[in-house]
Coordinates of C-alpha atoms and ligand atoms in Angstrom, one line a residue:
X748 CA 193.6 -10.5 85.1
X749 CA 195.8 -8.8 82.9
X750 CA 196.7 -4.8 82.6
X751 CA 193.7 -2.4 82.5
X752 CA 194.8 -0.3 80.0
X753 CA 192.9 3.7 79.8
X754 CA 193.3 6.9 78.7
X755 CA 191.8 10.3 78.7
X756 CA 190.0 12.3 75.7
X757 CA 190.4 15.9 76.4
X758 CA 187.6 17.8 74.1
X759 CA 188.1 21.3 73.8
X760 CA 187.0 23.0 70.9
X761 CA 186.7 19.8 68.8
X762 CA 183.0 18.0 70.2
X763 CA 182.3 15.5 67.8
X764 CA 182.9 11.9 66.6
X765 CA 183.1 12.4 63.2
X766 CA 186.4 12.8 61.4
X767 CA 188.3 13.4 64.8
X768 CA 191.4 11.6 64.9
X769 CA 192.0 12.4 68.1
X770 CA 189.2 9.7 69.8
X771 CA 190.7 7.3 67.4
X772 CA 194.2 7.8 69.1
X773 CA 192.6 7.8 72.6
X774 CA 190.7 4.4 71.6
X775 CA 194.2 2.5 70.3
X776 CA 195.6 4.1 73.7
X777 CA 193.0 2.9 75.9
X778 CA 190.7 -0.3 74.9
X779 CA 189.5 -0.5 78.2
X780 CA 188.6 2.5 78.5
X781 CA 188.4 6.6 77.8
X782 CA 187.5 9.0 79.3
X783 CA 185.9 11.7 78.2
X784 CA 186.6 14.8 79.9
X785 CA 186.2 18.4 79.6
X786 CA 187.4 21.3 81.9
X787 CA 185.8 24.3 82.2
X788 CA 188.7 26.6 82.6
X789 CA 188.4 29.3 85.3
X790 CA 190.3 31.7 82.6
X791 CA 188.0 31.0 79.7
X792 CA 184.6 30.0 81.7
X793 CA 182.6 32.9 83.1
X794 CA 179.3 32.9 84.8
X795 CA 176.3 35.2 83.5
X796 CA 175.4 35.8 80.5
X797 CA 177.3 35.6 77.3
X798 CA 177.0 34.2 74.0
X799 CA 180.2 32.1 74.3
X800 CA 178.8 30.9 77.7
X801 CA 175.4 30.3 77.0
X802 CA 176.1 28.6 73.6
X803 CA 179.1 26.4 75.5
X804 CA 176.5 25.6 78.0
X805 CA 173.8 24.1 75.5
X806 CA 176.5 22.4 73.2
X807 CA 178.0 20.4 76.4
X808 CA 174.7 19.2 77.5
X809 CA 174.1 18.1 73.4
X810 CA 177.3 16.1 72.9
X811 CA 177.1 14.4 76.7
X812 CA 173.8 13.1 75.7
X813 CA 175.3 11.8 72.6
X814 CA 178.4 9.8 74.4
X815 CA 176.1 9.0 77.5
X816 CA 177.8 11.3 80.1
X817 CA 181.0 14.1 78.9
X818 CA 183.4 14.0 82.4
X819 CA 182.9 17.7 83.4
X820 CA 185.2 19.6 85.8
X821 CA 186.1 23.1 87.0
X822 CA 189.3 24.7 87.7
X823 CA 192.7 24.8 86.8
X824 CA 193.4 22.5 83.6
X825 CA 197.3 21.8 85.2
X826 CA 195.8 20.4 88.0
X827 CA 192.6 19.1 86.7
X828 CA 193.7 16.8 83.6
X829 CA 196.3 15.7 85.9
X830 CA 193.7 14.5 88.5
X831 CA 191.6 12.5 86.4
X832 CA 194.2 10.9 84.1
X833 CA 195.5 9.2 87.6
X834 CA 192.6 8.5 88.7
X835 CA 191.5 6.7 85.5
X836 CA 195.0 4.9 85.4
X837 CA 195.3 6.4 81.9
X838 CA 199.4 6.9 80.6
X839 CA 198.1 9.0 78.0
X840 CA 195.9 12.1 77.4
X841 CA 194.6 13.3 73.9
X842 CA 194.0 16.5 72.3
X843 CA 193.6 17.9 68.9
X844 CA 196.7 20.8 69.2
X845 CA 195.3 24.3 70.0
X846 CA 197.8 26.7 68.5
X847 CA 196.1 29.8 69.7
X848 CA 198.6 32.4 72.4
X849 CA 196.6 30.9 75.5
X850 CA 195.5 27.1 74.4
X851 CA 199.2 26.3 73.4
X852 CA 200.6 27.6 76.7
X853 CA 198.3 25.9 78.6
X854 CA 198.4 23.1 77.1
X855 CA 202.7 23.0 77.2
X856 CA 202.1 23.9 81.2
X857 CA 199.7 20.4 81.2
X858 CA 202.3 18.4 79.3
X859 CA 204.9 19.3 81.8
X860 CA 202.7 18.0 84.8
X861 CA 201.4 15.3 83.1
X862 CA 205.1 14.2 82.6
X863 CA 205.8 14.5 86.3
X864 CA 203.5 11.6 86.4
X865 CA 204.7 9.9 83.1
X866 CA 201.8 10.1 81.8
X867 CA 201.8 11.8 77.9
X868 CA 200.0 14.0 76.5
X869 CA 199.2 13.2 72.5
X870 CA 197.9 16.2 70.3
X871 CA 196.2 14.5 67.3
X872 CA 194.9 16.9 64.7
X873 CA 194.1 20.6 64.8
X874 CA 190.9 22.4 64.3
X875 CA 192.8 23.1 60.6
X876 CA 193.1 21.1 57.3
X877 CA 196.8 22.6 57.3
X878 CA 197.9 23.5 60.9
X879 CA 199.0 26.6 62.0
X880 CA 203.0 26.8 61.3
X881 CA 202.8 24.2 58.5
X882 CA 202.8 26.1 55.3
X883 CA 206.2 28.3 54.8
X884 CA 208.0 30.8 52.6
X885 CA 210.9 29.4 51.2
X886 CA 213.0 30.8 53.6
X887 CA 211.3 29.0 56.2
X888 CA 209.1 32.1 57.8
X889 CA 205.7 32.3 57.8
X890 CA 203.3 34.0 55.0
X891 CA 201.9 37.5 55.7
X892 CA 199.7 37.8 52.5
X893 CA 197.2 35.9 52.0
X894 CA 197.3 34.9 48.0
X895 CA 200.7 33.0 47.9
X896 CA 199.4 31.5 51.3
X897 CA 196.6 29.9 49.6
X898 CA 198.6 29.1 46.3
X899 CA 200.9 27.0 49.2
X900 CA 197.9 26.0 51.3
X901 CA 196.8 24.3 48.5
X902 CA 199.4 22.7 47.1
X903 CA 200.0 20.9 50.7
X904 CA 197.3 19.4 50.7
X905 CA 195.4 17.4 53.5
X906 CA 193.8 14.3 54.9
X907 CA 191.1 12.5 54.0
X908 CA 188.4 12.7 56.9
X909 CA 188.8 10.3 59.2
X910 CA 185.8 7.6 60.3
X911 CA 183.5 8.0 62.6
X912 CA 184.4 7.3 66.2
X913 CA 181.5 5.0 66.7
X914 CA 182.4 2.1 69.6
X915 CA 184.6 4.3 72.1
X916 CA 184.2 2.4 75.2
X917 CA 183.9 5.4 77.5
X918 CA 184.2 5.3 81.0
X919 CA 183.5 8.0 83.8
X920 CA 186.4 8.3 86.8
X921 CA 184.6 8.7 89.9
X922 CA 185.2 11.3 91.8
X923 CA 184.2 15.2 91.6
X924 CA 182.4 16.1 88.7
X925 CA 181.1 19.3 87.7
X926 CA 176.9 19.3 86.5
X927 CA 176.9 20.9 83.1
X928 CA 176.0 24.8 84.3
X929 CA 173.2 26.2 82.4
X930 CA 174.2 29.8 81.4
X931 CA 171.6 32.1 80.2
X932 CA 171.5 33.9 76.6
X933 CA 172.6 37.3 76.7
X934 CA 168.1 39.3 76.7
X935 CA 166.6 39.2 73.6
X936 CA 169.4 36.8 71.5
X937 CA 168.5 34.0 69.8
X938 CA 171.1 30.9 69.4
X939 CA 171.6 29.0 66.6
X940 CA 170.6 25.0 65.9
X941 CA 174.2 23.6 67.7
X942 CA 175.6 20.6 67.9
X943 CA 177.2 18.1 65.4
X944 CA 174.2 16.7 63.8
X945 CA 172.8 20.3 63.2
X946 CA 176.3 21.4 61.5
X947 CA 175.6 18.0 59.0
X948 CA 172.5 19.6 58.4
X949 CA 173.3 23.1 58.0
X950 CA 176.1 21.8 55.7
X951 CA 174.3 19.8 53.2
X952 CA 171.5 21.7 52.7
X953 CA 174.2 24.9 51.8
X954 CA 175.9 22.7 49.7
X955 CA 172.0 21.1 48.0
X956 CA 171.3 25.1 48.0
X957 CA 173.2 27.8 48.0
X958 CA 177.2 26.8 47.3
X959 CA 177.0 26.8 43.7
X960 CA 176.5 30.6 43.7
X961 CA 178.2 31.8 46.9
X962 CA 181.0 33.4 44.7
X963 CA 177.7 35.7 43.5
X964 CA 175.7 35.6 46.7
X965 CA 177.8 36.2 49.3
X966 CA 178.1 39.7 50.0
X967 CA 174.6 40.6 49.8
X968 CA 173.6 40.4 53.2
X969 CA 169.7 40.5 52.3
X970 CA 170.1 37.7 50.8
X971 CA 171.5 35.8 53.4
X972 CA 172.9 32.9 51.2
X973 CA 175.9 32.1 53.3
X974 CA 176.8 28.8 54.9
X975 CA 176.7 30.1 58.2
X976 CA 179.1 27.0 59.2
X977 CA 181.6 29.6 61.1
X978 CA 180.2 28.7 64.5
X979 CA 180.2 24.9 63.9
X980 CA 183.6 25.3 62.8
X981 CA 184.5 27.4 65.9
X982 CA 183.7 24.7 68.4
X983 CA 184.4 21.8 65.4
X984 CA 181.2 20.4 65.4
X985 CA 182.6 19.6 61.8
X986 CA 185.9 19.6 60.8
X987 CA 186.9 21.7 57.5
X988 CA 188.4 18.9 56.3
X989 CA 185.3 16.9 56.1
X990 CA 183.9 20.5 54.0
X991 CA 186.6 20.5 52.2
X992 CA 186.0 16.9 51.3
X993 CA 182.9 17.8 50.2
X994 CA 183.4 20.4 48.0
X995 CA 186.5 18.6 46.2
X996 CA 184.2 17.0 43.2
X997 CA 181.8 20.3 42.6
X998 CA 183.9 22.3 40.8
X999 CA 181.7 25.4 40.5
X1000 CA 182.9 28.8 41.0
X1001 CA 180.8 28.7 44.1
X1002 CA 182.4 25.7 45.5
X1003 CA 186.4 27.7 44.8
X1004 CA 185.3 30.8 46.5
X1005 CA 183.7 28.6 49.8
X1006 CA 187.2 26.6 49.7
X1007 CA 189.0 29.8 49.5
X1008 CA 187.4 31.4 52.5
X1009 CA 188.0 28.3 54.7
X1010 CA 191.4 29.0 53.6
X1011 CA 191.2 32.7 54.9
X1012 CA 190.2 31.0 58.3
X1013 CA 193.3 28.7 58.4
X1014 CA 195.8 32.1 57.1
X1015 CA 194.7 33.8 60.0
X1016 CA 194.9 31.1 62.3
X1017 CA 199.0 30.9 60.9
X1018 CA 199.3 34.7 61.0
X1019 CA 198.2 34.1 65.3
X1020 CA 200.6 31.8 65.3
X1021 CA 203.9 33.5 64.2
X1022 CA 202.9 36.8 66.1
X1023 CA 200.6 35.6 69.3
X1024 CA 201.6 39.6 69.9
X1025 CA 198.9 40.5 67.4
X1026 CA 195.6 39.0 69.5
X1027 CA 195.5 42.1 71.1
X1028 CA 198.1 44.9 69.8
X1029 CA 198.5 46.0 66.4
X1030 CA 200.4 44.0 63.5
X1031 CA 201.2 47.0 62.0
X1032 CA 203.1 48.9 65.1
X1033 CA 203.0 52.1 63.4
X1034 CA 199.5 52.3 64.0
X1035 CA 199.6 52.5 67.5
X1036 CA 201.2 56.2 67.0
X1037 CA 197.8 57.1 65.4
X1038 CA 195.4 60.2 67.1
X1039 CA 192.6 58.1 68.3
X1040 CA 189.1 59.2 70.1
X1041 CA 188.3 57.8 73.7
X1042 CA 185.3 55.4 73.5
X1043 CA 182.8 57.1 75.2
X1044 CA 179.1 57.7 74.2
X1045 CA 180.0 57.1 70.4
X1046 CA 180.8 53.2 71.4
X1047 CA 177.7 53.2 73.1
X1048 CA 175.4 54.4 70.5
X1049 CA 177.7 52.1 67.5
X1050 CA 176.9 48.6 70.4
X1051 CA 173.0 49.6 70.6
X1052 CA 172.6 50.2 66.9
X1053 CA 171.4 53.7 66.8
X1054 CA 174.2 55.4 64.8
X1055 CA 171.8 57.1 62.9
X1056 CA 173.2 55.3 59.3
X1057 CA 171.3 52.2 58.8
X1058 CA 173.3 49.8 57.5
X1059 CA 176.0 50.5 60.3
X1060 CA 172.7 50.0 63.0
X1061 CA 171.1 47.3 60.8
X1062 CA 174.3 45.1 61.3
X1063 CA 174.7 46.1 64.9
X1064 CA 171.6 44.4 65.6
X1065 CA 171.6 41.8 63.7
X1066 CA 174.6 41.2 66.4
X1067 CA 172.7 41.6 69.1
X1068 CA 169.5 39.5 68.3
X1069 CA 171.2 36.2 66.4
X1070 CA 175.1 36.4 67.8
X1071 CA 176.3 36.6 64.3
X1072 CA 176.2 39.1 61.8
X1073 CA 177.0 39.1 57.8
X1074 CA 180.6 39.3 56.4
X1075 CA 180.2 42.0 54.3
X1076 CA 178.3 43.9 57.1
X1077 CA 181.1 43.3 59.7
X1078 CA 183.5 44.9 57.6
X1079 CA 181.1 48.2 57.1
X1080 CA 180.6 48.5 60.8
X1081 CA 184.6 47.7 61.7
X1082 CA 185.2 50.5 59.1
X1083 CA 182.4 53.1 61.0
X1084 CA 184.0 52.5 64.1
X1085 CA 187.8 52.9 63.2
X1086 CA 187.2 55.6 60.8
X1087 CA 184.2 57.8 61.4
X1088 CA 184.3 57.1 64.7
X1089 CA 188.4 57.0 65.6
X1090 CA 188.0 54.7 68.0
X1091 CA 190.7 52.4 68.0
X1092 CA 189.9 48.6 66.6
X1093 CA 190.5 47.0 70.1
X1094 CA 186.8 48.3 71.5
X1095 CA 185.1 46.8 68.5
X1096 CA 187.1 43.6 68.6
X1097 CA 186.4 42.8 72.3
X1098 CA 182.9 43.7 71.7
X1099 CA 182.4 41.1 68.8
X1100 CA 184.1 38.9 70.9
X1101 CA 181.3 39.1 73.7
X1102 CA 178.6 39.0 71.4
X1103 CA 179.3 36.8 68.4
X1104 CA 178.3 33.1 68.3
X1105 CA 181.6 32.0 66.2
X1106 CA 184.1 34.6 68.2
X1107 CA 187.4 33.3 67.0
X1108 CA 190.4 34.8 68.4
X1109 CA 192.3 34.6 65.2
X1110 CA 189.5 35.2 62.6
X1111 CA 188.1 38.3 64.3
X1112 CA 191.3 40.2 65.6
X1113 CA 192.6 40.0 62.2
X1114 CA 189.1 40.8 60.6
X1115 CA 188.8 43.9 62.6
X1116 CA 192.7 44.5 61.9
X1117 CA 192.5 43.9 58.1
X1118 CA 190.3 46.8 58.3
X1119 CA 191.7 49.0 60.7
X1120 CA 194.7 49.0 58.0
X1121 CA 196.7 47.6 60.5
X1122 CA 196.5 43.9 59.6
X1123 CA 198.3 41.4 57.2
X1124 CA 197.3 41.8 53.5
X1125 CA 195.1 44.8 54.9
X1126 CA 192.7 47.1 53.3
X1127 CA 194.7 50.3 52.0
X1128 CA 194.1 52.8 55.0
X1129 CA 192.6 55.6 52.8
X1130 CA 190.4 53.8 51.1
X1131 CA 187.4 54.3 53.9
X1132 CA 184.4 52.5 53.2
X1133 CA 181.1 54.7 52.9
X1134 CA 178.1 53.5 54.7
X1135 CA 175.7 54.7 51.9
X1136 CA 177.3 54.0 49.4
X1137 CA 178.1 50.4 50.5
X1138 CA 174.4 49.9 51.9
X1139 CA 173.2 51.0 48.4
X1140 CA 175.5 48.5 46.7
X1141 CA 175.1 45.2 48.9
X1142 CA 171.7 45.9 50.2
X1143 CA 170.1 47.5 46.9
X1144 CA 166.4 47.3 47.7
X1145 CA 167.4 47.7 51.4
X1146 CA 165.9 44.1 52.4
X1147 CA 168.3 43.0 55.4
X1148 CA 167.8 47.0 56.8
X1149 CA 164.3 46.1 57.2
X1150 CA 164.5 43.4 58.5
X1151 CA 167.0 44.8 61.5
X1152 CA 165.5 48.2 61.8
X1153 CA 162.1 48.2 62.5
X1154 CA 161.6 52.1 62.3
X1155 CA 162.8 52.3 58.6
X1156 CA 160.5 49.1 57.6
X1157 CA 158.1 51.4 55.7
X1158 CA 160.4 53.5 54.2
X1159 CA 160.8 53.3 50.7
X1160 CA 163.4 52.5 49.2
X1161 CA 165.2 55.4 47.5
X1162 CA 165.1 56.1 51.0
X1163 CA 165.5 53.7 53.0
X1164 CA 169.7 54.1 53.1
X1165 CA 169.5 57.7 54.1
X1166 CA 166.2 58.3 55.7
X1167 CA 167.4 61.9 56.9
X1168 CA 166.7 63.0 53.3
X1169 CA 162.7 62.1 54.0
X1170 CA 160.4 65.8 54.6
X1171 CA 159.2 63.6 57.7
X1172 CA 161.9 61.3 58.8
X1173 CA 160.9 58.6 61.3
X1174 CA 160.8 60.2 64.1
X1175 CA 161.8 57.2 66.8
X1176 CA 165.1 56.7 64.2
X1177 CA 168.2 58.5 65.3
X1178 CA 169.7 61.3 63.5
X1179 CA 173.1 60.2 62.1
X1180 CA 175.7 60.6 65.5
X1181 CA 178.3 61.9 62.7
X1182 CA 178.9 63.5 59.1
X1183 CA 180.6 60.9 57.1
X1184 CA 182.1 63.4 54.8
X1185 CA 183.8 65.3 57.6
X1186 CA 185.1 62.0 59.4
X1187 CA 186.6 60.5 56.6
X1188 CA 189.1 64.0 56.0
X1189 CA 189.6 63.7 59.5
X1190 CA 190.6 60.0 59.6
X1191 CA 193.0 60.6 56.4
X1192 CA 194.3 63.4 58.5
X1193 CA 195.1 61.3 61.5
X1194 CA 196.7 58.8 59.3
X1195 CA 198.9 61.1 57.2
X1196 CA 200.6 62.0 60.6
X1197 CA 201.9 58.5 61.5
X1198 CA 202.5 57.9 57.5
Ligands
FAD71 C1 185.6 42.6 61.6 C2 185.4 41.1 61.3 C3 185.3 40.2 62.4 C4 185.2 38.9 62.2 N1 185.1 38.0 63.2 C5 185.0 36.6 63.0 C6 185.0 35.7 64.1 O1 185.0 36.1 65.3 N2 184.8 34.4 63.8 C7 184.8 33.9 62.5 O2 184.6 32.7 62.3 N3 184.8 34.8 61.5 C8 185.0 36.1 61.7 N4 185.0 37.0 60.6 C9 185.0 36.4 59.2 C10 183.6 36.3 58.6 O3 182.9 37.5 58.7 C11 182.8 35.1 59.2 O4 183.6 34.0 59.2 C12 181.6 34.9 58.4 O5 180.8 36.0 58.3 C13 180.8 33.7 59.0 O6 179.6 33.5 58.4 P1 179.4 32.2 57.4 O7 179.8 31.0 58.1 O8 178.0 32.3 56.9 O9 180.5 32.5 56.3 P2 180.6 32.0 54.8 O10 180.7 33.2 53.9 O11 179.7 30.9 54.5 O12 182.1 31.4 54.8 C14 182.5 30.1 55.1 C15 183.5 30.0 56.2 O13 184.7 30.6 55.7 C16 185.4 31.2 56.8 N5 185.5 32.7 56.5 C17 184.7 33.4 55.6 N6 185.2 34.6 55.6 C18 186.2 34.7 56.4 C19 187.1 35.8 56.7 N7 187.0 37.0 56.2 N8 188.1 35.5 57.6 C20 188.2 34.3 58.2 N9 187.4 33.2 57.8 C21 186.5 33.5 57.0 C22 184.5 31.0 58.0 O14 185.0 29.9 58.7 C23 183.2 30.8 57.4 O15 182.4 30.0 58.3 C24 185.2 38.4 60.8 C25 185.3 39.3 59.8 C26 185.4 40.7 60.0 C27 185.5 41.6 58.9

């Protein structure tokens, strides 16, 4: 009998067979057999209940019904990937490359053991049409503004999708294997369809719906027009190359704006890269000289929703019931917390973390820093958004306040963005927590002083 020839699929944040180059690589390497394995990692796996968790939980138990059993372990991915590559006989391990601060160390440190063992580990791909690193000024360094990015972005082009991986002979080690935990949903939250038929779905009916006028439609938060793809894409249920596939031949102004915004994804994703620093500190240093307040029952009231300005609360809990809250909203709530609140960007980006269903390092730190002033490309500090202002622009008739704030749902709508006006406000609504007016002098003050 000849050679038994294996190897090992590693999924991480990549659980599908569509357009995944990376099972095709594994297949070549291993005819008679792969294995498909995924670790949870004691650094990034928690028990109780969180969004990531919970959502994790359900999408592993979807894709290993599809392959007909995922390889599930615990611990340490050094010495996990190691174990079950030589106990499959495999000489190769595949990955799509994770270029986030944590999943490229980690993955470097499981090279190095793997080698011990000459065995190699294979990164095929990226979660990217353009990976992170790959577009560069002329100089060689990386972009920090997001325009000329594009302009490059685009010009470099990327693959076509690849097939579907559709005859992958999978095989399952023996040895210890982990059952698929079931972690609950954080109370009251509702997850979304998961998994990588419900991104086709999701997909095609945005693009048979609703992409023709996103460039119109999508800050209106009422309307709630947008693709919500960002989780599918977080876990690559769907790869934006197949999207981007898609939207080549439309050629609407709502198909350039979508393409764009996948682009925003990817520049952030770059920006990580050349300064892993900025996942948690500032990208602008001089920010971290600024006066900021202590989180205290301010956070608290901004997590429950009961700031007492409805957009800010509306958003808040769209957050805490669906795991996801609209763009435009996020930006309107960042602003509340950084500027009327002075509470540094950090709080409010670990708490979005916790909470949303598409948490992405790169997306999120840089959303919150973009408008904490502090980011690339950012927001011009002094230019602080106004909660009624903003509510009465994206949310005119006050639909998606409604819908999130149960005590304003009869309010009319003259109203409805600043219900303290009413002879009888409602009395189970929260006055607003702060004086807008006030705050904003005060955060222009605090930001003259490190100017
Ligand atoms: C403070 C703040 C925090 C954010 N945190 C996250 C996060 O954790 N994860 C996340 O995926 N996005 C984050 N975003 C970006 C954006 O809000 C979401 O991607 C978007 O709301 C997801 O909904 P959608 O898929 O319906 O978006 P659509 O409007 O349909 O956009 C399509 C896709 O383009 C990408 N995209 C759109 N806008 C942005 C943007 N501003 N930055 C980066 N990518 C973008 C997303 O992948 C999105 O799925 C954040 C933005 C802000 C202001």
């Amino acid at each position: 009998m000849g050679r038994v020839t294996t190897s090992v699929m590693w999924f991480r944040r990549d659980l599908r067979l569509g357009d995944n180059p990376a099972i095709l690589e594994a297949e070549a390497a291993g005819p008679d057999g792969v294995v498909p394995l995924f670790v949870l990692d004691d650094r990034l796996w928690t028990e109780g209940a969180t969004t990531r968790t919970a959502y994790l939980a359900r999408l592993l138990a979807d894709f290993s019904e599809r392959i007909g059993g995922l390889h599930v372990v615990h611990g340490d991915p050094v010495d996990e990937v190691v174990r079950v590559a030589r106990r499959a006989g495999a000489s190769t391990v595949h990955v799509a490359a994770d270029f986030g601060p944590y999943g490229s160390r980690r993955d470097r440190r499981v090279e190095e053991a793997l080698a011990k063992h000459e065995i190699s580990l294979v990164r095929t791909g990226s979660p990217y049409a353009v990976a992170p690193g790959r577009v560069t000024k002329g100089d060689g360094t990386g972009y920090r503004v997001f325009t000329p990015y594009f302009r490059a972005w685009e010009e470099h082009g990327w693959r076509a999708p690849a097939p579907e991986a559709k005859q992958v002979p999978w095989i399952r080690p023996g040895g210890r294997t982990r059952q698929i935990p079931e972690n609950t949903v954080p109370s009251g939250m509702d997850l979304p369809p998961l998994g990588e038929q419900a991104a086709a779905e999701r997909w095609h009916a945005f693009l048979d719906d609703d992409v023709a006028d996103y460039d119109t439609t999508r800050d209106l938060p009422g309307d709630d027009r947008t693709s919500r793809m960002s989780v599918h894409l977080k876990w690559g249920t769907i790869h934006p190359r197949t999207m981007l596939a898609d939207l080549a031949p439309l050629r609407s102004r709502g198909s350039a704006a979508y393409a764009r915004e996948l682009a925003f994804r990817e520049f952030y994703a770059d920006v990580l890269h050349q300064r892993p620093d900025s996942a948690f500190d500032y990208y602008n240093r001089a920010f971290a000289a600024m006066e900021y307040d202590e989180p205290g029952s301010a956070l608290d009231a901004w997590k429950a929703g009961r700031t007492g300005f409805p957009i800010v609360d509306a958003g808040m809990r769209q957050l805490l019931g669906e795991g996801w809250m609209h763009n435009r909203v996020r930006m309107i709530v960042a602003s509340f917390l950084v500027k009327d609140l002075h509470i540094e960007w950090q709080h409010g980006a670990r708490h979005f973390l916790e909470m949303l269903v598409d948490a992405d390092l790169a997306s999120n730190q840089h959303g919150w820093q973009w408008v904490a002033g502090c980011g690339t490309d950012a927001a011009p500090y002094f230019r602080v958004f106004n909660p009624v202002t903003q509510g009465k622009k994206f949310d005119p008739d006050g639909t998606y306040i409604r819908r999130w704030v149960p005590e304003l749902a009869d309010v009319e709508t003259r109203h409805v963005h600043e219900p303290w006006d009413l002879d009888e406000p409602p009395a189970d609504y929260p006055e607003p927590i702060v004086d807008h007016a006030e705050e904003r002098r005060e955060a222009l003050r605090r930001y003259e002083a490190i100017r």
